Coordinates of C-alpha atoms and ligand atoms in Angstrom, one line a residue:
Chain A
M613 CA 0.0 0.0 0.0
P614 CA 1.4 3.4 -0.9
Q615 CA 2.4 5.7 2.1
I616 CA -0.4 8.0 3.0
K617 CA 0.8 11.6 3.3
S618 CA 0.0 13.3 6.6
L619 CA 0.1 17.0 7.2
D620 CA 2.6 16.1 10.1
E621 CA 5.3 15.7 7.4
L622 CA 5.4 19.4 7.1
R623 CA 7.3 19.4 10.5
N624 CA 10.2 17.5 8.9
L625 CA 9.9 19.4 5.7
R626 CA 10.4 22.6 7.6
Q627 CA 13.5 21.3 9.3
Q628 CA 14.8 20.1 5.9
V629 CA 14.0 23.6 4.4
E630 CA 15.8 25.4 7.2
R631 CA 18.9 23.3 6.8
D632 CA 18.8 23.7 3.1
I633 CA 18.8 27.4 3.1
S634 CA 22.4 27.6 4.2
T635 CA 23.6 24.9 1.8
R636 CA 21.6 25.6 -1.4
R637 CA 22.1 28.5 -3.6
H638 CA 18.9 30.3 -4.0
T639 CA 17.9 31.2 -7.6
G640 CA 16.3 34.3 -6.3
T641 CA 13.6 34.2 -9.0
T642 CA 10.0 34.8 -8.6
I643 CA 7.5 34.0 -11.1
I644 CA 4.1 35.8 -10.6
V645 CA 1.0 34.7 -12.4
G646 CA -2.1 37.1 -12.8
M647 CA -5.2 35.0 -11.4
G648 CA -8.0 37.6 -11.7
T649 CA -11.2 36.8 -13.4
C650 CA -9.8 37.7 -16.8
G651 CA -6.6 35.8 -16.2
I652 CA -8.6 32.6 -15.2
A653 CA -10.8 33.1 -18.2
A654 CA -7.8 33.3 -20.4
G655 CA -6.3 30.1 -19.1
A656 CA -4.0 31.4 -16.4
R657 CA -4.6 28.5 -14.1
D658 CA -3.3 26.0 -16.7
T659 CA -0.4 28.3 -17.4
M660 CA 0.5 28.2 -13.7
H661 CA 0.2 24.4 -13.8
A662 CA 2.6 24.2 -16.7
I663 CA 5.1 26.4 -14.8
L664 CA 4.9 24.3 -11.6
E665 CA 5.4 21.0 -13.8
E666 CA 8.3 22.4 -15.6
L667 CA 10.1 23.7 -12.5
R668 CA 9.5 20.4 -10.8
K669 CA 10.8 18.3 -13.8
R670 CA 13.8 20.4 -14.3
E671 CA 14.4 20.8 -10.4
I672 CA 14.6 24.5 -10.7
D673 CA 14.3 26.4 -7.4
A674 CA 12.0 29.4 -8.0
N675 CA 9.1 30.8 -6.1
V676 CA 5.7 31.0 -7.9
T677 CA 3.0 33.3 -6.6
T678 CA -0.4 34.4 -7.9
V679 CA -1.9 37.9 -7.9
G680 CA -5.4 39.3 -8.7
C681 CA -6.2 41.5 -11.6
I682 CA -3.3 43.6 -12.9
G683 CA -5.4 45.6 -15.4
M684 CA -4.1 44.4 -18.6
C685 CA -6.9 42.0 -19.3
A686 CA -6.5 41.7 -23.0
K687 CA -2.8 40.3 -22.5
E688 CA -3.9 37.7 -20.0
P689 CA -2.4 35.3 -19.1
L690 CA 0.2 37.4 -17.7
V691 CA 3.4 36.1 -16.2
D692 CA 6.0 38.2 -14.6
V693 CA 9.5 37.1 -13.9
E694 CA 11.3 38.8 -11.1
Q695 CA 15.0 38.4 -10.4
A696 CA 17.3 40.1 -8.0
G697 CA 18.9 43.2 -9.5
Q698 CA 17.0 42.9 -12.8
P699 CA 14.0 44.7 -14.1
R700 CA 10.9 42.8 -13.6
V701 CA 9.7 41.4 -17.0
T702 CA 6.1 40.9 -17.9
Y703 CA 5.2 38.3 -20.5
G704 CA 1.7 38.5 -22.2
N705 CA -0.7 35.9 -23.6
V706 CA 1.4 33.1 -22.0
T707 CA -0.1 29.8 -22.9
P708 CA 1.1 26.4 -21.4
D709 CA 3.1 25.5 -24.5
M710 CA 5.1 28.6 -24.1
V711 CA 6.2 27.8 -20.7
P712 CA 9.2 25.4 -21.3
R713 CA 10.9 28.0 -23.6
M714 CA 10.3 30.9 -21.2
I715 CA 11.9 28.9 -18.3
E716 CA 14.9 27.5 -20.5
E717 CA 15.8 30.9 -21.9
H718 CA 15.0 33.3 -19.0
L719 CA 15.6 31.1 -15.9
V720 CA 18.3 28.9 -17.2
K721 CA 20.2 30.9 -19.7
G722 CA 19.3 34.3 -18.3
Q723 CA 18.1 35.6 -21.7
V724 CA 14.7 37.4 -21.8
V725 CA 12.4 36.1 -24.5
E726 CA 12.0 39.5 -26.1
E727 CA 9.1 38.7 -28.6
W728 CA 6.8 37.8 -25.7
V729 CA 7.6 40.8 -23.4
V730 CA 4.7 43.2 -22.9
G731 CA 6.2 45.4 -20.1
R732 CA 9.2 46.0 -17.9
L733 CA 9.5 47.3 -14.5
Q734 CA 12.8 48.7 -13.0
S735 CA 13.5 46.8 -9.8
S736 CA 13.0 48.8 -6.7
Chain B
M136 CA -16.8 27.6 -18.4
R137 CA -15.5 24.1 -19.1
E138 CA -14.7 23.2 -15.6
L139 CA -16.5 24.1 -12.3
S140 CA -13.1 24.3 -10.7
L141 CA -12.3 27.5 -12.6
H142 CA -15.4 28.9 -11.2
V143 CA -14.3 27.9 -7.8
L144 CA -10.9 29.6 -8.3
D145 CA -12.8 32.8 -9.4
L146 CA -14.9 32.6 -6.2
L147 CA -11.7 32.2 -4.1
E148 CA -10.0 35.1 -5.9
N149 CA -13.1 37.3 -5.2
S150 CA -12.8 36.5 -1.5
L151 CA -9.0 37.3 -1.5
A152 CA -9.7 40.5 -3.5
A153 CA -12.2 41.4 -0.8
G154 CA -9.6 41.3 1.8
A155 CA -10.7 38.2 3.6
S156 CA -8.6 36.7 6.4
Q157 CA -10.7 33.5 6.7
I158 CA -12.0 31.7 3.7
R159 CA -13.9 28.5 3.8
L160 CA -14.5 26.3 0.8
G161 CA -16.8 23.4 1.0
I162 CA -17.7 21.0 -1.8
E163 CA -20.2 18.4 -1.2
E164 CA -21.1 15.6 -3.5
D165 CA -24.1 13.5 -2.5
T166 CA -24.8 10.7 -5.0
R167 CA -28.0 9.5 -3.3
A168 CA -29.4 13.0 -3.2
N169 CA -27.9 13.6 -6.7
L170 CA -26.6 16.9 -5.5
L171 CA -23.4 18.9 -5.9
V172 CA -23.0 21.9 -3.7
I173 CA -20.1 24.4 -3.6
T174 CA -19.9 27.1 -0.8
V175 CA -17.3 29.8 -0.5
A176 CA -17.7 31.8 2.8
D177 CA -15.4 34.8 3.6
N178 CA -15.1 37.5 6.2
G179 CA -14.0 40.1 3.6
R180 CA -15.3 43.5 3.1
G181 CA -18.9 42.3 1.9
M182 CA -21.4 43.9 -0.4
D183 CA -24.2 46.3 0.2
R184 CA -27.7 45.2 -1.2
E185 CA -27.3 47.3 -4.4
T186 CA -23.9 45.8 -5.2
Q187 CA -25.2 42.2 -4.5
A188 CA -28.1 42.6 -6.8
L189 CA -25.7 44.0 -9.4
A190 CA -23.1 41.3 -8.9
V191 CA -25.5 38.5 -9.9
G192 CA -27.4 40.5 -12.5
P193 CA -26.9 39.8 -16.1
F194 CA -25.3 43.1 -17.2
Y195 CA -23.1 44.2 -14.4
T196 CA -19.4 44.5 -15.1
T197 CA -16.8 46.8 -13.7
R198 CA -14.8 45.9 -16.6
T199 CA -14.5 47.1 -20.2
T200 CA -12.4 44.2 -21.6
R201 CA -13.2 40.6 -22.4
H202 CA -14.5 38.5 -19.5
V203 CA -15.3 35.1 -21.0
G204 CA -17.3 32.6 -19.2
L205 CA -16.7 33.5 -15.7
G206 CA -18.2 35.7 -12.9
L207 CA -21.2 35.3 -10.7
P208 CA -24.0 35.7 -13.3
L209 CA -22.6 33.1 -15.5
L210 CA -22.1 30.7 -12.5
K211 CA -25.7 31.3 -11.6
A212 CA -26.9 30.7 -15.1
A213 CA -24.8 27.3 -15.2
A214 CA -26.4 26.2 -11.9
E215 CA -29.9 27.1 -13.0
R216 CA -29.5 25.1 -16.1
C217 CA -28.8 22.1 -13.9
E218 CA -31.9 22.5 -11.8
G219 CA -29.9 24.2 -9.1
G220 CA -29.1 27.8 -8.2
L221 CA -26.9 30.4 -6.7
E222 CA -27.6 32.1 -3.4
L223 CA -25.5 35.2 -2.3
H224 CA -25.5 36.4 1.3
S225 CA -23.4 39.4 2.0
E226 CA -23.1 42.0 4.7
V227 CA -20.8 45.0 4.6
G228 CA -18.0 44.7 7.1
V229 CA -18.9 41.0 7.8
G230 CA -18.4 39.0 4.8
T231 CA -19.9 37.1 1.9
T232 CA -21.1 33.5 1.4
V233 CA -21.8 32.2 -2.1
R234 CA -23.6 28.7 -2.3
V235 CA -24.0 27.1 -5.7
S236 CA -26.0 24.0 -6.2
F237 CA -26.3 21.6 -9.3
Q238 CA -28.1 18.4 -9.9
R239 CA -25.0 16.3 -9.9
D240 CA -25.8 14.0 -12.8
H241 CA -27.5 16.7 -14.9
I242 CA -26.4 16.4 -18.5
D243 CA -25.4 20.1 -18.7
R244 CA -23.3 19.9 -15.5
A245 CA -19.7 20.9 -16.3
P246 CA -17.1 18.5 -14.8
M247 CA -15.2 19.5 -11.7
G248 CA -12.0 19.6 -13.5
D249 CA -8.6 20.2 -11.9
L250 CA -9.5 21.1 -8.3
V251 CA -5.9 20.6 -7.2
S252 CA -4.6 23.3 -9.6
T253 CA -7.5 25.5 -8.4
L254 CA -6.5 25.0 -4.8
M255 CA -2.7 25.7 -5.7
G256 CA -3.7 28.9 -7.5
A257 CA -5.3 30.1 -4.2
L258 CA -2.6 28.7 -1.9
L259 CA 0.2 30.5 -3.9
S260 CA -1.6 33.8 -3.6
S261 CA 1.0 36.6 -2.9
R262 CA -1.5 38.1 -0.3
R263 CA -0.6 37.6 3.3
G264 CA -2.4 37.0 6.4
W265 CA -5.2 34.7 5.4
D266 CA -6.3 31.1 5.8
L267 CA -8.4 28.7 4.0
V268 CA -10.4 25.8 5.5
F269 CA -11.1 23.4 2.7
T270 CA -13.4 20.3 2.8
H271 CA -14.6 18.1 0.0
R272 CA -17.3 15.5 1.1
F273 CA -18.0 12.7 -1.3
D274 CA -20.9 10.9 0.2
Q275 CA -19.6 9.7 3.6
H276 CA -15.9 10.2 2.7
E277 CA -14.1 13.4 3.3
F278 CA -10.9 15.2 2.4
G279 CA -9.6 18.6 3.4
L280 CA -6.9 21.0 4.3
D281 CA -6.7 23.8 6.9
T282 CA -3.9 26.2 6.0
S283 CA -3.6 27.5 9.5
E284 CA -2.7 23.9 10.6
A285 CA -0.1 23.8 7.8
R286 CA 1.2 27.1 8.7
E287 CA 1.5 26.3 12.3
L288 CA 3.7 23.3 11.4
L289 CA 5.8 25.2 9.0
G290 CA 6.7 28.1 11.3
D291 CA 8.4 30.8 9.2
V292 CA 8.6 28.7 6.1
P293 CA 5.8 30.0 3.7
L294 CA 3.4 27.8 1.7
T295 CA 4.9 29.3 -1.4
H296 CA 8.4 27.8 -0.7
P297 CA 9.1 25.5 -3.6
A298 CA 9.6 22.5 -1.4
V299 CA 6.4 23.1 0.5
R300 CA 4.5 23.9 -2.7
E301 CA 5.5 20.6 -4.2
W302 CA 4.6 18.7 -1.2
L303 CA 1.2 20.4 -0.9
E304 CA 0.4 19.7 -4.5
S305 CA 1.2 16.0 -4.2
Y306 CA -0.7 15.9 -0.9
L307 CA -3.8 17.2 -2.5
R308 CA -3.4 14.9 -5.5
Q309 CA -3.1 11.9 -3.4
G310 CA -6.0 13.1 -1.1
Y311 CA -8.2 13.4 -4.2
E312 CA -7.2 10.0 -5.6
E313 CA -8.2 8.4 -2.4
L314 CA -11.5 10.4 -2.0
Y315 CA -12.7 9.3 -5.4
E316 CA -11.4 5.7 -5.0
Q317 CA -13.2 5.4 -1.6
G318 CA -16.4 7.1 -3.2
A319 CA -16.4 4.6 -6.1
G320 CA -15.8 1.6 -3.8
Ligands
ADP48 N1 -16.6 37.6 -1.9 C1 -16.9 38.9 -2.2 N2 -16.7 39.9 -1.3 C2 -17.0 41.1 -1.7 N3 -17.3 41.6 -2.9 C3 -17.5 40.6 -3.8 C4 -17.2 39.3 -3.6 N4 -17.5 38.5 -4.8 C5 -17.9 39.4 -5.7 N5 -17.8 40.6 -5.2 C6 -18.1 41.8 -5.9 O1 -18.9 41.5 -7.2 C7 -18.2 42.0 -8.3 C8 -18.4 41.1 -9.4 O2 -17.6 39.8 -9.1 P1 -17.3 38.8 -10.3 O3 -18.5 38.5 -11.1 O4 -16.4 37.7 -9.8 O5 -16.4 39.6 -11.3 P2 -15.0 40.4 -11.0 O6 -14.4 39.6 -9.9 O7 -14.2 40.2 -12.3 O8 -15.2 41.9 -10.7 C9 -16.7 42.2 -7.8 O9 -16.1 43.1 -8.6 C10 -16.9 42.7 -6.3 O10 -17.2 44.1 -6.3
MG49 MG1 -14.2 37.6 -9.8

């Protein structure tokens, strides 16, 4: 019978995470997915799912968070990539099939996929 | 909308946008009564009577851009097509409860779809200071998650931490597999 997961495992996970912080190099990347009504209607949830899958498969350490409406509804799904010391890059109309390339080029090679960019914000 | 779980995510996002610190999501599937009920209750800013009427009315939108297949009026219409309905209870400064019901085996009832991704979408919210109590009942079987319990065990480690996020997702996927296996058995 497969091991049934219990919430108590989070206690051990916490200890592991707290130990790892000192040994593992943090990529310092945060990926932000717009999850307002327009985003959801345009497929943002599946885009988020594709991002989580790709990061898991490639064992890339990046934070993923969701935010409400950002006010660029026609360009949803919107995905921002934020890296320390870099301008925050906003990609528009990001469908799940675009996710592997976005992660390969931006997160792995450090090259912004210019043709998909719809906005940039200087880091504060 | 092709999946009810997308409506569920929209409801959760409404509660988050309303500044709620406590959100309850209940999903009940009762095969004997042939009923599917989804309830989202929050303690967010609430709506006055006028806004409530507008929010479920057919032509209210605060937006000018496309808004395909989502929002309260469309969810209401989807429920009514399935011999169910949508009830909205809200009080300014107290909170909002949305209860949607469907005849479970109705031919027009959209499938639940990927509830795990819906839950992850909410759990990964960048907003701070809120908790979700989630329960899914399938006949006599039940599965759920209370984020305040998870946060308690995690201390300063956030739900959005990559390792925690992966653990939560597989916890939810496994929980759902078991729920539906038990329900079928
Ligand atoms: N849980 C809630 N708490 C407070 N206000 C809400 C809630 N849900 C919906 N509303 C109000 O109803 C409006 C319409 O909601 P909805 O149909 O989901 O469209 P949208 O979220 O895109 O505005 C919202 O803009 C908001 O003013
Ligand atoms: Mg909404």
